[in-house]
PDB file of C-alpha atoms in Angstrom:
ATOM      1  CA  MET A 109       1.779  80.476  90.470  1.00  0.00           C
ATOM      2  CA  ARG A 110       2.998  84.043  90.825  1.00  0.00           C
ATOM      3  CA  PRO A 111       2.437  86.378  87.856  1.00  0.00           C
ATOM      4  CA  PHE A 112       5.446  86.701  85.554  1.00  0.00           C
ATOM      5  CA  VAL A 113       6.872  90.246  85.746  1.00  0.00           C
ATOM      6  CA  ALA A 114       9.559  91.606  83.440  1.00  0.00           C
ATOM      7  CA  GLY A 115      11.850  94.520  84.176  1.00  0.00           C
ATOM      8  CA  LEU A 116      12.394  97.094  81.427  1.00  0.00           C
ATOM      9  CA  VAL A 117      15.394  99.420  81.747  1.00  0.00           C
ATOM     10  CA  LEU A 118      15.175 102.458  79.461  1.00  0.00           C
ATOM     11  CA  ALA A 119      18.705 103.540  78.520  1.00  0.00           C
ATOM     12  CA  ALA A 120      18.517 104.703  74.909  1.00  0.00           C
ATOM     13  CA  GLY A 121      18.869 108.456  75.410  1.00  0.00           C
ATOM     14  CA  ALA A 122      21.265 110.572  73.384  1.00  0.00           C
ATOM     15  CA  SER A 123      22.475 112.547  76.463  1.00  0.00           C
ATOM     16  CA  THR A 124      22.236 115.810  74.519  1.00  0.00           C
ATOM     17  CA  ARG A 125      22.209 118.026  77.611  1.00  0.00           C
ATOM     18  CA  LEU A 126      25.195 116.243  79.125  1.00  0.00           C
ATOM     19  CA  GLY A 127      27.360 116.199  76.015  1.00  0.00           C
ATOM     20  CA  GLN A 128      28.568 112.603  76.406  1.00  0.00           C
ATOM     21  CA  PRO A 129      26.878 109.229  76.987  1.00  0.00           C
ATOM     22  CA  LYS A 130      25.499 109.319  80.514  1.00  0.00           C
ATOM     23  CA  GLN A 131      25.146 105.549  80.398  1.00  0.00           C
ATOM     24  CA  LEU A 132      28.951 105.363  80.667  1.00  0.00           C
ATOM     25  CA  LEU A 133      29.535 107.932  83.396  1.00  0.00           C
ATOM     26  CA  PRO A 134      31.652 106.538  86.231  1.00  0.00           C
ATOM     27  CA  PHE A 135      29.638 105.392  89.221  1.00  0.00           C
ATOM     28  CA  GLY A 136      31.464 103.730  92.065  1.00  0.00           C
ATOM     29  CA  ARG A 137      33.518 100.884  90.613  1.00  0.00           C
ATOM     30  CA  THR A 138      31.515 100.720  87.398  1.00  0.00           C
ATOM     31  CA  THR A 139      29.370 102.850  85.068  1.00  0.00           C
ATOM     32  CA  MET A 140      25.987 104.304  85.837  1.00  0.00           C
ATOM     33  CA  LEU A 141      24.118 101.997  83.466  1.00  0.00           C
ATOM     34  CA  GLU A 142      25.960  98.886  84.618  1.00  0.00           C
ATOM     35  CA  ARG A 143      25.011  99.739  88.191  1.00  0.00           C
ATOM     36  CA  VAL A 144      21.332 100.065  87.218  1.00  0.00           C
ATOM     37  CA  VAL A 145      21.395  96.834  85.212  1.00  0.00           C
ATOM     38  CA  GLY A 146      23.181  94.971  87.998  1.00  0.00           C
ATOM     39  CA  GLU A 147      20.662  96.058  90.622  1.00  0.00           C
ATOM     40  CA  THR A 148      17.739  95.255  88.326  1.00  0.00           C
ATOM     41  CA  ARG A 149      19.114  91.795  87.530  1.00  0.00           C
ATOM     42  CA  ALA A 150      19.610  91.162  91.249  1.00  0.00           C
ATOM     43  CA  ALA A 151      15.925  91.869  91.993  1.00  0.00           C
ATOM     44  CA  THR A 152      14.467  88.461  92.809  1.00  0.00           C
ATOM     45  CA  ALA A 153      10.905  89.617  92.082  1.00  0.00           C
ATOM     46  CA  LEU A 154      11.669  89.968  88.378  1.00  0.00           C
ATOM     47  CA  ASP A 155      11.483  87.036  85.984  1.00  0.00           C
ATOM     48  CA  GLN A 156      13.183  88.742  83.044  1.00  0.00           C
ATOM     49  CA  VAL A 157      15.226  91.909  82.454  1.00  0.00           C
ATOM     50  CA  VAL A 158      15.222  93.771  79.134  1.00  0.00           C
ATOM     51  CA  VAL A 159      17.496  96.769  78.525  1.00  0.00           C
ATOM     52  CA  VAL A 160      16.829  99.186  75.678  1.00  0.00           C
ATOM     53  CA  ILE A 161      19.857 101.048  74.338  1.00  0.00           C
ATOM     54  CA  GLY A 162      20.186 103.513  71.468  1.00  0.00           C
ATOM     55  CA  GLY A 163      22.485 106.510  71.860  1.00  0.00           C
ATOM     56  CA  ALA A 164      26.168 105.468  71.669  1.00  0.00           C
ATOM     57  CA  ALA A 165      24.966 101.868  71.367  1.00  0.00           C
ATOM     58  CA  ALA A 166      28.282 100.416  70.174  1.00  0.00           C
ATOM     59  CA  ALA A 167      30.247 101.966  73.044  1.00  0.00           C
ATOM     60  CA  VAL A 168      27.572 100.948  75.556  1.00  0.00           C
ATOM     61  CA  ARG A 169      27.652  97.321  74.367  1.00  0.00           C
ATOM     62  CA  GLU A 170      31.446  97.313  74.606  1.00  0.00           C
ATOM     63  CA  ARG A 171      31.728  98.795  78.094  1.00  0.00           C
ATOM     64  CA  VAL A 172      28.645  97.616  79.989  1.00  0.00           C
ATOM     65  CA  ASP A 173      28.323  94.085  81.372  1.00  0.00           C
ATOM     66  CA  PHE A 174      24.660  93.208  80.838  1.00  0.00           C
ATOM     67  CA  GLY A 175      24.989  89.686  82.206  1.00  0.00           C
ATOM     68  CA  THR A 176      21.836  87.671  81.558  1.00  0.00           C
ATOM     69  CA  ALA A 177      19.721  90.691  80.588  1.00  0.00           C
ATOM     70  CA  THR A 178      18.218  90.829  77.099  1.00  0.00           C
ATOM     71  CA  VAL A 179      19.663  93.847  75.272  1.00  0.00           C
ATOM     72  CA  VAL A 180      17.715  95.416  72.400  1.00  0.00           C
ATOM     73  CA  GLU A 181      18.620  98.457  70.343  1.00  0.00           C
ATOM     74  CA  ASN A 182      16.141 101.216  69.522  1.00  0.00           C
ATOM     75  CA  PRO A 183      17.118 102.720  66.165  1.00  0.00           C
ATOM     76  CA  ALA A 184      14.479 105.452  66.582  1.00  0.00           C
ATOM     77  CA  PHE A 185      15.730 106.660  69.988  1.00  0.00           C
ATOM     78  CA  THR A 186      15.778 110.307  68.868  1.00  0.00           C
ATOM     79  CA  GLU A 187      11.975 110.205  68.516  1.00  0.00           C
ATOM     80  CA  GLY A 188      11.419 110.070  72.285  1.00  0.00           C
ATOM     81  CA  CYS A 189      11.051 107.458  74.972  1.00  0.00           C
ATOM     82  CA  ALA A 190       7.800 106.111  73.507  1.00  0.00           C
ATOM     83  CA  SER A 191       9.900 104.424  70.815  1.00  0.00           C
ATOM     84  CA  SER A 192      11.902 102.691  73.533  1.00  0.00           C
ATOM     85  CA  TYR A 193       8.724 101.353  75.103  1.00  0.00           C
ATOM     86  CA  ARG A 194       7.778  99.798  71.764  1.00  0.00           C
ATOM     87  CA  THR A 195      11.248  98.314  71.337  1.00  0.00           C
ATOM     88  CA  GLY A 196      11.349  96.944  74.869  1.00  0.00           C
ATOM     89  CA  LEU A 197       7.819  95.567  74.971  1.00  0.00           C
ATOM     90  CA  ALA A 198       8.459  93.662  71.747  1.00  0.00           C
ATOM     91  CA  ALA A 199      11.296  91.823  73.503  1.00  0.00           C
ATOM     92  CA  LEU A 200       9.292  90.741  76.553  1.00  0.00           C
ATOM     93  CA  ASP A 201       8.630  87.101  77.254  1.00  0.00           C
ATOM     94  CA  PRO A 202       5.059  86.288  76.129  1.00  0.00           C
ATOM     95  CA  ARG A 203       4.332  85.082  79.662  1.00  0.00           C
ATOM     96  CA  ALA A 204       4.775  88.598  81.079  1.00  0.00           C
ATOM     97  CA  GLN A 205       1.712  89.755  83.001  1.00  0.00           C
ATOM     98  CA  ALA A 206       3.291  93.097  83.917  1.00  0.00           C
ATOM     99  CA  VAL A 207       6.354  95.204  83.191  1.00  0.00           C
ATOM    100  CA  ALA A 208       8.330  97.191  85.766  1.00  0.00           C
ATOM    101  CA  VAL A 209       9.892 100.215  84.088  1.00  0.00           C
ATOM    102  CA  LEU A 210      13.176 101.653  85.346  1.00  0.00           C
ATOM    103  CA  LEU A 211      15.494 104.393  84.131  1.00  0.00           C
ATOM    104  CA  GLY A 212      19.091 103.820  83.159  1.00  0.00           C
ATOM    105  CA  ASP A 213      20.130 107.069  84.817  1.00  0.00           C
ATOM    106  CA  GLN A 214      18.686 106.355  88.296  1.00  0.00           C
ATOM    107  CA  PRO A 215      21.322 104.226  90.035  1.00  0.00           C
ATOM    108  CA  GLY A 216      19.730 104.942  93.408  1.00  0.00           C
ATOM    109  CA  VAL A 217      16.841 102.598  92.563  1.00  0.00           C
ATOM    110  CA  ASP A 218      18.297  99.415  94.028  1.00  0.00           C
ATOM    111  CA  ARG A 219      17.239  95.770  94.014  1.00  0.00           C
ATOM    112  CA  GLY A 220      15.334  96.084  97.289  1.00  0.00           C
ATOM    113  CA  LEU A 221      13.228  98.908  95.955  1.00  0.00           C
ATOM    114  CA  VAL A 222      12.486  96.998  92.746  1.00  0.00           C
ATOM    115  CA  ASP A 223      11.450  93.931  94.742  1.00  0.00           C
ATOM    116  CA  PHE A 224       9.237  96.035  97.001  1.00  0.00           C
ATOM    117  CA  ALA A 225       7.462  97.659  94.046  1.00  0.00           C
ATOM    118  CA  VAL A 226       6.928  94.451  92.085  1.00  0.00           C
ATOM    119  CA  GLU A 227       5.611  92.515  95.064  1.00  0.00           C
ATOM    120  CA  ALA A 228       3.250  95.395  95.817  1.00  0.00           C
ATOM    121  CA  TRP A 229       1.877  95.027  92.287  1.00  0.00           C
ATOM    122  CA  ARG A 230       1.503  91.262  92.707  1.00  0.00           C
ATOM    123  CA  ARG A 231      -0.645  91.848  95.779  1.00  0.00           C
ATOM    124  CA  GLU A 232      -2.955  94.409  94.137  1.00  0.00           C
ATOM    125  CA  LEU A 233      -2.729  93.611  90.395  1.00  0.00           C
ATOM    126  CA  ALA A 234      -3.696  97.208  89.596  1.00  0.00           C
ATOM    127  CA  PRO A 235      -3.420  98.450  85.986  1.00  0.00           C
ATOM    128  CA  ILE A 236      -0.722 100.949  87.001  1.00  0.00           C
ATOM    129  CA  MET A 237       1.378 101.156  90.143  1.00  0.00           C
ATOM    130  CA  LEU A 238       4.279 103.511  90.679  1.00  0.00           C
ATOM    131  CA  ALA A 239       6.631 104.538  93.412  1.00  0.00           C
ATOM    132  CA  SER A 240       5.708 107.535  95.562  1.00  0.00           C
ATOM    133  CA  TYR A 241       8.705 109.090  97.323  1.00  0.00           C
ATOM    134  CA  HIS A 242       7.226 111.248 100.069  1.00  0.00           C
ATOM    135  CA  GLY A 243       4.431 112.145  97.655  1.00  0.00           C
ATOM    136  CA  ARG A 244       6.540 112.589  94.501  1.00  0.00           C
ATOM    137  CA  LEU A 245       5.705 109.960  91.901  1.00  0.00           C
ATOM    138  CA  GLY A 246       8.463 108.172  90.016  1.00  0.00           C
ATOM    139  CA  HIS A 247      10.044 104.859  89.059  1.00  0.00           C
ATOM    140  CA  PRO A 248       9.704 101.924  89.260  1.00  0.00           C
ATOM    141  CA  MET A 249       6.421 102.118  87.354  1.00  0.00           C
ATOM    142  CA  VAL A 250       4.554  98.834  86.951  1.00  0.00           C
ATOM    143  CA  PHE A 251       2.052  98.368  84.118  1.00  0.00           C
ATOM    144  CA  ALA A 252      -0.253  95.388  83.800  1.00  0.00           C
ATOM    145  CA  ARG A 253      -0.350  93.474  80.522  1.00  0.00           C
ATOM    146  CA  SER A 254      -3.751  94.984  79.716  1.00  0.00           C
ATOM    147  CA  LEU A 255      -1.947  98.305  79.080  1.00  0.00           C
ATOM    148  CA  PHE A 256       0.867  97.001  76.873  1.00  0.00           C
ATOM    149  CA  GLY A 257      -1.045  98.003  73.744  1.00  0.00           C
ATOM    150  CA  ALA A 258      -1.661 101.495  75.091  1.00  0.00           C
ATOM    151  CA  LEU A 259       2.039 101.877  75.919  1.00  0.00           C
ATOM    152  CA  GLU A 260       3.024 100.774  72.426  1.00  0.00           C
ATOM    153  CA  ALA A 261       0.667 103.324  70.887  1.00  0.00           C
ATOM    154  CA  LEU A 262       2.181 106.335  72.672  1.00  0.00           C
ATOM    155  CA  GLN A 263       4.334 108.888  70.850  1.00  0.00           C
ATOM    156  CA  GLY A 264       7.125 111.252  71.853  1.00  0.00           C
ATOM    157  CA  ASP A 265       8.539 111.899  75.312  1.00  0.00           C
ATOM    158  CA  LYS A 266       6.944 111.492  78.754  1.00  0.00           C
ATOM    159  CA  ALA A 267       5.262 108.451  77.254  1.00  0.00           C
ATOM    160  CA  ALA A 268       4.072 106.475  80.259  1.00  0.00           C
ATOM    161  CA  TRP A 269       3.220 109.609  82.209  1.00  0.00           C
ATOM    162  CA  LYS A 270       0.545 110.365  79.622  1.00  0.00           C
ATOM    163  CA  LEU A 271      -1.265 107.196  80.696  1.00  0.00           C
ATOM    164  CA  VAL A 272      -0.766 107.977  84.382  1.00  0.00           C
ATOM    165  CA  ASP A 273      -2.100 111.522  83.960  1.00  0.00           C
ATOM    166  CA  ALA A 274      -5.035 110.463  81.797  1.00  0.00           C
ATOM    167  CA  HIS A 275      -6.179 107.608  84.045  1.00  0.00           C
ATOM    168  CA  PRO A 276      -5.736 108.433  87.739  1.00  0.00           C
ATOM    169  CA  ASP A 277      -8.483 105.900  88.499  1.00  0.00           C
ATOM    170  CA  TRP A 278      -6.215 103.114  87.204  1.00  0.00           C
ATOM    171  CA  THR A 279      -3.229 104.206  89.258  1.00  0.00           C
ATOM    172  CA  ARG A 280      -2.094 103.134  92.727  1.00  0.00           C
ATOM    173  CA  PRO A 281       0.924 104.576  94.560  1.00  0.00           C
ATOM    174  CA  ILE A 282       3.603 102.412  96.125  1.00  0.00           C
ATOM    175  CA  ILE A 283       4.625 104.306  99.236  1.00  0.00           C
ATOM    176  CA  ILE A 284       8.441 104.500  99.512  1.00  0.00           C
ATOM    177  CA  ASP A 285       9.937 106.064 102.635  1.00  0.00           C
ATOM    178  CA  ARG A 286      13.005 107.427 100.861  1.00  0.00           C
ATOM    179  CA  PRO A 287      13.993 110.657  99.148  1.00  0.00           C
ATOM    180  CA  TYR A 288      13.306 110.818  95.427  1.00  0.00           C
ATOM    181  CA  PRO A 289      16.228 109.096  93.629  1.00  0.00           C
ATOM    182  CA  PHE A 290      18.543 111.291  91.602  1.00  0.00           C
ATOM    183  CA  ASP A 291      18.404 111.065  87.838  1.00  0.00           C
ATOM    184  CA  VAL A 292      21.016 112.577  85.563  1.00  0.00           C
ATOM    185  CA  ASN A 293      20.515 114.882  82.589  1.00  0.00           C
ATOM    186  CA  THR A 294      23.183 117.539  83.249  1.00  0.00           C
ATOM    187  CA  TRP A 295      26.649 117.744  84.779  1.00  0.00           C
ATOM    188  CA  GLU A 296      25.163 119.533  87.785  1.00  0.00           C
ATOM    189  CA  GLU A 297      22.791 116.620  88.394  1.00  0.00           C
ATOM    190  CA  TYR A 298      25.632 114.113  87.991  1.00  0.00           C
ATOM    191  CA  GLU A 299      27.766 116.016  90.502  1.00  0.00           C
ATOM    192  CA  ALA A 300      24.813 116.175  92.909  1.00  0.00           C
ATOM    193  CA  LEU A 301      24.347 112.415  92.559  1.00  0.00           C
ATOM    194  CA  LEU A 302      27.996 111.752  93.391  1.00  0.00           C
ATOM    195  CA  ARG A 303      27.840 114.001  96.441  1.00  0.00           C
ATOM    196  CA  HIS A 304      25.063 111.816  97.832  1.00  0.00           C
ATOM    197  CA  VAL A 305      26.556 108.414  97.006  1.00  0.00           C
ATOM    198  CA  ALA A 306      27.216 106.197 100.000  1.00  0.00           C
ATOM    199  CA  PRO A 307      30.989 106.016 100.820  1.00  0.00           C
ATOM    200  CA  ALA A 308      31.090 102.292  99.960  1.00  0.00           C
ATOM    201  CA  ASP A 309      30.009 103.100  96.416  1.00  0.00           C
ATOM    202  CA  ARG A 310      32.535 105.805  95.676  1.00  0.00           C
TER     203      ARG A 310
END
């Protein structure tokens, strides 16, 4: 039986640098977060999808179709992404042997990439595996169940990266032959993302 792997989409940010909820920015025919959730749900390698929201939660619930994903709200989202890990991990199915972490502002991480990363973890079962885009590390990041407690204990921002940096011996790269996917924190980054969107997604 293949190990149960859950997907965890972190989308609780307050979008302070952008000035409005980036989760709801237009992206193709939908919003940025709905695109991420849709691609994550479509990944056949995942057995569960949990989405953590926080900033502008009421508007996000109203405007984003989460489908079959489990949606949980992080009331402490202003304390950094570590609080979202705790919120999300608490909602995982107890059968989960690993969690694949994705960002709600990286719509370029599609279902094929998620499947590739999760199946790579299933082959190696390393404590930590994460995508390497031409040498630049990023998401998806896959953490084995043995590290769930360590993830829950983290504080502040850059939460999971603290584990990656502290334990390089636990970490294995997943080689991805693609450019690093855009994420969005500012209007300039959003405009850059749209300039690089495939015509079919405009």
